[in-house]
PDB file of C-alpha atoms in Angstrom:
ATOM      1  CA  UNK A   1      68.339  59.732 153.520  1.00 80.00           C
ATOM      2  CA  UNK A   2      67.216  56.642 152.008  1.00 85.00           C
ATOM      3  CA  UNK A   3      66.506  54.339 154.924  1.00 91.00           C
ATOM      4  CA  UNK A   4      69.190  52.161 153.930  1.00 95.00           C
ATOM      5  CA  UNK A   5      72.387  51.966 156.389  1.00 96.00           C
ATOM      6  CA  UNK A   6      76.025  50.765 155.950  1.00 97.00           C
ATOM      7  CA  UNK A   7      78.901  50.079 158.526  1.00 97.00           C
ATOM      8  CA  UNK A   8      81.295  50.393 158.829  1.00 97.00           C
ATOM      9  CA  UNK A   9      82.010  53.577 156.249  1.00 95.00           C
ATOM     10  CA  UNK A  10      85.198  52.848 155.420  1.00 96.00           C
ATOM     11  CA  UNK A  11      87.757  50.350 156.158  1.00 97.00           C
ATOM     12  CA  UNK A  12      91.417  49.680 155.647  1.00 97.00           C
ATOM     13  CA  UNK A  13      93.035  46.199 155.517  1.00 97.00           C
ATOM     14  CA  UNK A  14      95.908  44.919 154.121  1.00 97.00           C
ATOM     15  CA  UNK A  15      96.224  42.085 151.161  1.00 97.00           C
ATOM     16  CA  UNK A  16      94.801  38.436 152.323  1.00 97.00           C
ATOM     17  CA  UNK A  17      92.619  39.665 155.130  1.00 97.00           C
ATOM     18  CA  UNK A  18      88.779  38.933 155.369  1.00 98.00           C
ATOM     19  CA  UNK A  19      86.406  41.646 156.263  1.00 98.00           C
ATOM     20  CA  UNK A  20      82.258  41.697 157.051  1.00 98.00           C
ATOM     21  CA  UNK A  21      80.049  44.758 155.430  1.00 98.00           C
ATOM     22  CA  UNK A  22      76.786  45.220 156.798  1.00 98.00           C
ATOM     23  CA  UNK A  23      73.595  46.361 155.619  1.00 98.00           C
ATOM     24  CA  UNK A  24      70.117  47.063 157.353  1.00 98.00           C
ATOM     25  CA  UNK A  25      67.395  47.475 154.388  1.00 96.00           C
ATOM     26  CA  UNK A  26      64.383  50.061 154.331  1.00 94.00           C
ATOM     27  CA  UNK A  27      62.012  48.498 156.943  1.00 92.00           C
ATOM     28  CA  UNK A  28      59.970  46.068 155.101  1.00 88.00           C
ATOM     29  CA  UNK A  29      62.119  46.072 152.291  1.00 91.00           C
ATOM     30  CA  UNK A  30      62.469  42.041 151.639  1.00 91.00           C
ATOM     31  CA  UNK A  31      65.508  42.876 148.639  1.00 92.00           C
ATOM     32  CA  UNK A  32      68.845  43.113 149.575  1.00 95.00           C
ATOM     33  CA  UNK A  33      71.055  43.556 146.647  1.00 94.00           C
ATOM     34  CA  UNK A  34      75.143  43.963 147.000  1.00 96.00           C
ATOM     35  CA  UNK A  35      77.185  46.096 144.230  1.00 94.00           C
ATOM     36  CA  UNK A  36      80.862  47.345 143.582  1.00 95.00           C
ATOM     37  CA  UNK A  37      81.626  50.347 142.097  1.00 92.00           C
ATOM     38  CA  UNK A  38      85.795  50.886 141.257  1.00 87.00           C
ATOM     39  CA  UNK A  39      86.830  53.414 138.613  1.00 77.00           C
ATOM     40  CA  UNK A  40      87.454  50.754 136.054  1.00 70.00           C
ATOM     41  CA  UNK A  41      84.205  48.344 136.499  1.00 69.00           C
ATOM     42  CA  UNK A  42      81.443  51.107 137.260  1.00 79.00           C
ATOM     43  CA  UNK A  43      78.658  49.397 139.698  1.00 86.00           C
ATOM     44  CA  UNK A  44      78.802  45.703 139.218  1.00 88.00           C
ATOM     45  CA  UNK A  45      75.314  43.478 140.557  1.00 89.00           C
ATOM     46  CA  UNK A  46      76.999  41.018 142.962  1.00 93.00           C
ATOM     47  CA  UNK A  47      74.365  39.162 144.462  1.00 93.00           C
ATOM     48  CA  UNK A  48      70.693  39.304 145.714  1.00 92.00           C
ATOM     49  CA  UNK A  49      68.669  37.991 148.847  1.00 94.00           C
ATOM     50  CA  UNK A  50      64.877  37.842 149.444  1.00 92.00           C
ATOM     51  CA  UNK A  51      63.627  37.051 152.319  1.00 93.00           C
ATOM     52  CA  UNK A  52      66.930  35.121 153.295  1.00 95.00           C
ATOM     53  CA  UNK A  53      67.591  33.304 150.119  1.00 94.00           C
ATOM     54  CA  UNK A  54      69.592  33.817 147.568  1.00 93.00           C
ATOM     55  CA  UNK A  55      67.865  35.188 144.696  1.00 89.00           C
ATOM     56  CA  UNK A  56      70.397  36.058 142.045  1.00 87.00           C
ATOM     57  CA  UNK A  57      73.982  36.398 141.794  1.00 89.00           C
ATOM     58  CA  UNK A  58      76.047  38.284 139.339  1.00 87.00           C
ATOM     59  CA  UNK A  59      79.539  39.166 138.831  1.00 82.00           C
ATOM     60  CA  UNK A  60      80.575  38.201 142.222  1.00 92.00           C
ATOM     61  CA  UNK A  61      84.199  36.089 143.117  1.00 94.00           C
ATOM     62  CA  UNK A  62      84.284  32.850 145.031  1.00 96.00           C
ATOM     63  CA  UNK A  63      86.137  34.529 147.477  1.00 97.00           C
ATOM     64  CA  UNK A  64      83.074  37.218 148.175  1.00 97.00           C
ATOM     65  CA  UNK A  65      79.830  35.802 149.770  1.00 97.00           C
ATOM     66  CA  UNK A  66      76.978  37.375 151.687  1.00 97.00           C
ATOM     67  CA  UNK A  67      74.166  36.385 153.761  1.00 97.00           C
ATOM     68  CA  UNK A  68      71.084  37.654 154.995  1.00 97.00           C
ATOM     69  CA  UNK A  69      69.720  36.798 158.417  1.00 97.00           C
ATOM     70  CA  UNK A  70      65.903  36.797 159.855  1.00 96.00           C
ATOM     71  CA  UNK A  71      65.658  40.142 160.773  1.00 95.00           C
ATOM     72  CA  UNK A  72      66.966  41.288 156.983  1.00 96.00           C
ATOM     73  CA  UNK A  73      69.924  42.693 157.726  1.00 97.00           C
ATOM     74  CA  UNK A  74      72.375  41.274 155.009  1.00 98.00           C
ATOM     75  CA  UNK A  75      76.417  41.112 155.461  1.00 98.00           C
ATOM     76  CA  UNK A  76      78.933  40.737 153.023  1.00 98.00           C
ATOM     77  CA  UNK A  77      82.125  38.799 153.506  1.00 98.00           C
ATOM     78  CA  UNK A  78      85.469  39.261 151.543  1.00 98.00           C
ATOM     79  CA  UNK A  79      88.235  36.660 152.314  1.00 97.00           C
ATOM     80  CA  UNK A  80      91.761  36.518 150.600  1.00 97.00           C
ATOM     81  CA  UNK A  81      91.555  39.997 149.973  1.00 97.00           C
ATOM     82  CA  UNK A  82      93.751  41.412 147.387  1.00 97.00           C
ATOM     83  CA  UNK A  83      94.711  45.072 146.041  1.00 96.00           C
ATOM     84  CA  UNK A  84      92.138  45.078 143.500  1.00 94.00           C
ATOM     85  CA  UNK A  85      89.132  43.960 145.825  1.00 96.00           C
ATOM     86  CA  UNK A  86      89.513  48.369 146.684  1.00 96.00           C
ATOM     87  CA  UNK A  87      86.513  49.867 145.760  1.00 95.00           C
ATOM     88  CA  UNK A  88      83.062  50.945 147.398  1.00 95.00           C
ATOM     89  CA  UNK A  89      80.513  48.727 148.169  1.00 97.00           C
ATOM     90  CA  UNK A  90      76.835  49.205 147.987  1.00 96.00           C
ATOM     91  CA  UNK A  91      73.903  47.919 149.276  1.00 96.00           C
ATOM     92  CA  UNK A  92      70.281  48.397 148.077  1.00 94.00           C
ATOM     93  CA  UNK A  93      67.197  47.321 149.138  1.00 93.00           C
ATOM     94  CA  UNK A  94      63.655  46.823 147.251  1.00 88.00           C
ATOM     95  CA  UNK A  95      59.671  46.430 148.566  1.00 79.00           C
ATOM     96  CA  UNK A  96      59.584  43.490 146.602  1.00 72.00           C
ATOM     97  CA  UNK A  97      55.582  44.445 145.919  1.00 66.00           C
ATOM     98  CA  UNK A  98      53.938  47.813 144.669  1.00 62.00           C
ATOM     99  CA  UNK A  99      54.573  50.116 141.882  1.00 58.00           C
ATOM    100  CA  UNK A 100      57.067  51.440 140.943  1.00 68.00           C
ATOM    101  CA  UNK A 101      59.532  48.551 142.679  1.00 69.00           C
ATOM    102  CA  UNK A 102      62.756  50.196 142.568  1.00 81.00           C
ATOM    103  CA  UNK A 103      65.909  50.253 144.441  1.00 87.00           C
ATOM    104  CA  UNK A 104      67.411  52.512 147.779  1.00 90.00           C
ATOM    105  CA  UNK A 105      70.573  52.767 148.082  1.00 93.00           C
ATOM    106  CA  UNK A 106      73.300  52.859 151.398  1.00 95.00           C
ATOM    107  CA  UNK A 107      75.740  55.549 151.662  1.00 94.00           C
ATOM    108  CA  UNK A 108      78.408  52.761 150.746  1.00 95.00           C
ATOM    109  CA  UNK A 109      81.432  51.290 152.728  1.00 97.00           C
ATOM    110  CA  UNK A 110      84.417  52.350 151.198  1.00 95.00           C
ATOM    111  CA  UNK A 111      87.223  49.525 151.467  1.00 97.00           C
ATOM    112  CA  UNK A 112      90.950  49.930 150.739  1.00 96.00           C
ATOM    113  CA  UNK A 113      93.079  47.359 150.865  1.00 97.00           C
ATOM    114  CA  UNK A 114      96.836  48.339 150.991  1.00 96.00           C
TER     115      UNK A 114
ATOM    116  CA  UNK B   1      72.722  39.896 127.651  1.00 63.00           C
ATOM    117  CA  UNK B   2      71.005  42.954 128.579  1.00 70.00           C
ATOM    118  CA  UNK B   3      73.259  46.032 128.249  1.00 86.00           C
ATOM    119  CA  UNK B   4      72.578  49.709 128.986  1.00 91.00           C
ATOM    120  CA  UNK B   5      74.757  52.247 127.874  1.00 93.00           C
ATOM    121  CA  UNK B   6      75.260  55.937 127.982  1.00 94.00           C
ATOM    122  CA  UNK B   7      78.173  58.479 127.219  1.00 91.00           C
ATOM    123  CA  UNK B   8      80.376  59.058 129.858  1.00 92.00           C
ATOM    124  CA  UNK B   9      80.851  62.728 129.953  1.00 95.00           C
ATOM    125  CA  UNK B  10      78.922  66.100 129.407  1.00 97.00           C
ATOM    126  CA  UNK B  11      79.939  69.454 130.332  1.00 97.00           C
ATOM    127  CA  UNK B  12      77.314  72.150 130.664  1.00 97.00           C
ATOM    128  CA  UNK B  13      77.497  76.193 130.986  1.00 97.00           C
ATOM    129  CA  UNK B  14      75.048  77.219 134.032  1.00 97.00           C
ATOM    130  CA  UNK B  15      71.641  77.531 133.450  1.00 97.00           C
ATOM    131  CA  UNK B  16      71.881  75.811 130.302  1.00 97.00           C
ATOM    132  CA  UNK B  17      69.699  72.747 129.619  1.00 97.00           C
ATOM    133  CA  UNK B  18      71.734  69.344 130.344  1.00 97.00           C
ATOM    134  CA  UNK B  19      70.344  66.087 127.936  1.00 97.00           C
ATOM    135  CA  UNK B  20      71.883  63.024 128.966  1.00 98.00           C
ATOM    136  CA  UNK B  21      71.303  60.127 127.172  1.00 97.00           C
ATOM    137  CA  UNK B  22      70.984  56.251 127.348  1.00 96.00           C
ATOM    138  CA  UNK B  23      70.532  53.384 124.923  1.00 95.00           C
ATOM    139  CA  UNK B  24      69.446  49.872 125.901  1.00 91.00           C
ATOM    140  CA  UNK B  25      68.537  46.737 124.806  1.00 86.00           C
ATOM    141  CA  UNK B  26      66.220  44.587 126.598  1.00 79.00           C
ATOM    142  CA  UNK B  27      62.643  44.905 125.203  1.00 75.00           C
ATOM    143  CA  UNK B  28      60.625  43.623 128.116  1.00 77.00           C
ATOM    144  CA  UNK B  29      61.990  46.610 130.692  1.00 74.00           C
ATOM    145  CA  UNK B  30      59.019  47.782 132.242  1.00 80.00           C
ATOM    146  CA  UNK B  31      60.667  50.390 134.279  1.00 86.00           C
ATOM    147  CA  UNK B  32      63.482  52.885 133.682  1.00 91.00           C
ATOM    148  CA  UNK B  33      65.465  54.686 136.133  1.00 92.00           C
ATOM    149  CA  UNK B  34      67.499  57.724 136.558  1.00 95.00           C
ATOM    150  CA  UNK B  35      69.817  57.901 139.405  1.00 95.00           C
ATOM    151  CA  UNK B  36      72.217  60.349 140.800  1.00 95.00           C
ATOM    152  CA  UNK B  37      75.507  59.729 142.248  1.00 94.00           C
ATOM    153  CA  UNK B  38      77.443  62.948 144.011  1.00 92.00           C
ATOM    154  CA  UNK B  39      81.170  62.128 144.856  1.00 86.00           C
ATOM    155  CA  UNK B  40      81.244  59.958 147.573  1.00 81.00           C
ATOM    156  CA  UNK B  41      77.583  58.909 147.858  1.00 86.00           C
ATOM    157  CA  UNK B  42      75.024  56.435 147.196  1.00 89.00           C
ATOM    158  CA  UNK B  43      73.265  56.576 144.175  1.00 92.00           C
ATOM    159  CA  UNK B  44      69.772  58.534 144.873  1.00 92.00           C
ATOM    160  CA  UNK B  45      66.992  58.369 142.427  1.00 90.00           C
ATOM    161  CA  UNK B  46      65.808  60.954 140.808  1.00 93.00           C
ATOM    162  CA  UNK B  47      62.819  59.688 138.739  1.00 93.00           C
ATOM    163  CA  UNK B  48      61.132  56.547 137.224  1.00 91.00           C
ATOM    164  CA  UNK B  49      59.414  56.032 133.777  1.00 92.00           C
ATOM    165  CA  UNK B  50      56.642  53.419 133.240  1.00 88.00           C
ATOM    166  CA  UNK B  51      57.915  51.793 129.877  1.00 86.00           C
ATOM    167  CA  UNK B  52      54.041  52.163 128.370  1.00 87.00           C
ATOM    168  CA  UNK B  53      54.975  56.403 129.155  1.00 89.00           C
ATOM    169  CA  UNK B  54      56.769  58.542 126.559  1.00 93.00           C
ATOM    170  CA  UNK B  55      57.108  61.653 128.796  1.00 95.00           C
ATOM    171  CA  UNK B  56      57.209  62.480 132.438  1.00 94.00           C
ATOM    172  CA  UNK B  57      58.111  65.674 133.789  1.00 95.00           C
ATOM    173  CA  UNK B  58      59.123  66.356 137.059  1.00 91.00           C
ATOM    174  CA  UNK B  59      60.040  70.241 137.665  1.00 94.00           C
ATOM    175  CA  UNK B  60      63.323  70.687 136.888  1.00 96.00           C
ATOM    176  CA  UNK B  61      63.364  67.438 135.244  1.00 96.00           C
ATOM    177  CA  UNK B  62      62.187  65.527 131.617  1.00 97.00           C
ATOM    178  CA  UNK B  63      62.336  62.111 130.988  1.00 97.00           C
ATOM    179  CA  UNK B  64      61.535  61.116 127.602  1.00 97.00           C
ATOM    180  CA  UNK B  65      61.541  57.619 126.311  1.00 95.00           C
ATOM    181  CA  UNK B  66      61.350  56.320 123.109  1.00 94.00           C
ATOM    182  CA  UNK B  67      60.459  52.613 123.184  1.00 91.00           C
ATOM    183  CA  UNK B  68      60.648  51.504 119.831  1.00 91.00           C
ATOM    184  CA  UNK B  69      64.891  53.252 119.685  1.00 92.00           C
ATOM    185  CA  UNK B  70      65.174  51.998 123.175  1.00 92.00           C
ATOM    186  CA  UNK B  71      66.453  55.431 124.266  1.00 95.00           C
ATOM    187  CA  UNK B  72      65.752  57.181 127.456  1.00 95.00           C
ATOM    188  CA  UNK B  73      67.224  60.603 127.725  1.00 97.00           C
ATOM    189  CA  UNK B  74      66.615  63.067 130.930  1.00 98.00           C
ATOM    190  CA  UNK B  75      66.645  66.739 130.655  1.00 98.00           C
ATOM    191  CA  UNK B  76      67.435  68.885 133.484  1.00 97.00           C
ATOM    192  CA  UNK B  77      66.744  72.667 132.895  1.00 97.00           C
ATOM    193  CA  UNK B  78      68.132  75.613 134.484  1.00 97.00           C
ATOM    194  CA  UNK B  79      71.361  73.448 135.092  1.00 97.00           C
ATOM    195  CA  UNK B  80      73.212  74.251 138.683  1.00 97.00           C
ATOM    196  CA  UNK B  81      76.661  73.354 140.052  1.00 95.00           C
ATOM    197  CA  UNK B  82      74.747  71.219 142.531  1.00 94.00           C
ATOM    198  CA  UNK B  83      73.575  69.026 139.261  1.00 96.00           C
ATOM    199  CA  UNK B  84      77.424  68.222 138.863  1.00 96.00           C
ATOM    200  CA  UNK B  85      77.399  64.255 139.638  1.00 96.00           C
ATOM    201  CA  UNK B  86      77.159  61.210 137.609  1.00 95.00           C
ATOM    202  CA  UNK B  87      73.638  60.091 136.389  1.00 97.00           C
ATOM    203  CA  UNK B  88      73.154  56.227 136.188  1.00 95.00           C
ATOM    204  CA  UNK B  89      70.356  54.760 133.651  1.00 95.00           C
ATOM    205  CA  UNK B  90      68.631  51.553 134.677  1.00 91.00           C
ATOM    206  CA  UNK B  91      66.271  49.011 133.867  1.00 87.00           C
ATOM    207  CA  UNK B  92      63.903  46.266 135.361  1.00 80.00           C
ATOM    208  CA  UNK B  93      61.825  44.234 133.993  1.00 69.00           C
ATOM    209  CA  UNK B  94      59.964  43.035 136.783  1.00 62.00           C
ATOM    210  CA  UNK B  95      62.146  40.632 137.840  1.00 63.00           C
ATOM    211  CA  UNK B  96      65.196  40.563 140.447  1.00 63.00           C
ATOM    212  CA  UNK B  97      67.194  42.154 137.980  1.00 73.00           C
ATOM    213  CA  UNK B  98      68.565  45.791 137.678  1.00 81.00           C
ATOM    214  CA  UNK B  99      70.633  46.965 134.621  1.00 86.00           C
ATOM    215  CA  UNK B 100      72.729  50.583 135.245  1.00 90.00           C
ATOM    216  CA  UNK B 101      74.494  52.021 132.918  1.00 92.00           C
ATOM    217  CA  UNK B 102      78.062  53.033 133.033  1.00 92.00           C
ATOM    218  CA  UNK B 103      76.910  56.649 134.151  1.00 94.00           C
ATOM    219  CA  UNK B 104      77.741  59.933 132.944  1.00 96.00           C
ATOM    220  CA  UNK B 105      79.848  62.332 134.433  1.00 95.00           C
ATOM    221  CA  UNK B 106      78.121  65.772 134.753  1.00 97.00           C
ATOM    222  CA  UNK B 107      80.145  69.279 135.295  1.00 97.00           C
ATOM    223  CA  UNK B 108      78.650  72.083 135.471  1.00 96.00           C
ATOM    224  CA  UNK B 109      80.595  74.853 134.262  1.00 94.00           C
ATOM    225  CA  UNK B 110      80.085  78.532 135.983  1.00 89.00           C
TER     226      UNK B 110
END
């Protein structure tokens, strides 16, 4: 177990929808980073908080954004969602300070959209 | 950009030694990673090289890293069908940003 949680596990929407993921870090873990894996992208970096800002952002779609909120807990939100938006999606979180400074990773949500 | 990359498939008898290997490019990396993802899991990591490091061992595990190639491999001895999984290469280079690799498919044949 890595500390790191994700609701829900899996969800199922259909095409045009909008869903939240949720994340709670490692406590006093200031990182939050968001990924998706699907079979033909392997794990793509979406985005990054710290501390509540937005620290980086990678290969992530205008109609994706994410948050994360005082307490560190980071959501994800996917609007318009469309058949190819299917794929898991997973959080990490990082110390931000010590050695070595790597990444935990959640369990993953696992979204299908039909 | 930075790029890490690795082959995507290996296929191992039991108990055999597993090498699986990974190339990348950026030459400020300070750490490297090796993580393992079982089917329908997070990725969990397995073990961390300091970039100034050529060799860490970690029982059933070898990481050896060649920084003037830029190659990273990680042996796993004694290979079990519980080692079946794909193994993810990363990098950091002390900043926000995390390279993986494509990962490589492990099976572990009895």
């Amino acid at each position: 177990d890595s500390g790191v949680t994700q609701t829900p596990k899996h969800l199922i929407t259909a095409t045009g929808q909008r869903v939240t993921l949720r994340c709670s870090p490692r406590s006093g873990d200031l990182s939050v980073y968001w990924y998706q894996q699907s079979l033909d992208q392997g794990l793509q970096f979406l985005i990054q908080y710290y501390n509540g800002e937005e620290r980086a952002k990678g290969n992530i779609l205008e109609r994706f954004s994410a948050q994360q909120f005082p307490d560190l807990h980071s959501e994800l939100n996917l609007s318009s969602l469309e058949l190819g938006d299917s794929a898991l999606y997973f959080c990490a979180s990082r110390r931000d300070r010590g050695d070595p400074d790597t990444q935990y990773f959640g369990p993953g949500t696992r979204l299908t959209v039909l | 950009g930075e790029d890490v990359e690795q082959s995507l498939f290996l296929s191992v008898r039991e108990g055999d030694s597993s090498v699986i290997n990974c190339t990348y490019t950026d030459s400020s990396s300070t750490y490297l990673y090796w993580y393992k993802q079982e089917p329908g899991a997070g990725l969990q990591l397995l073990t961390y090289i300091f970039s100034n490091m050529d060799m860490k061992q970690d029982q059933r595990l070898t990481v050896l890293l060649n920084k003037k190639d830029k190659h990273l491999s990680l042996r796993i001895a004694d290979t079990q069908t519980g080692d079946s999984a794909i193994y993810f290469c990363a990098e950091n280079d002390y900043g926000q940003n995390f390279v993986f690799g494509p990962g490589t498919r492990l099976s572990v044949l009895p």
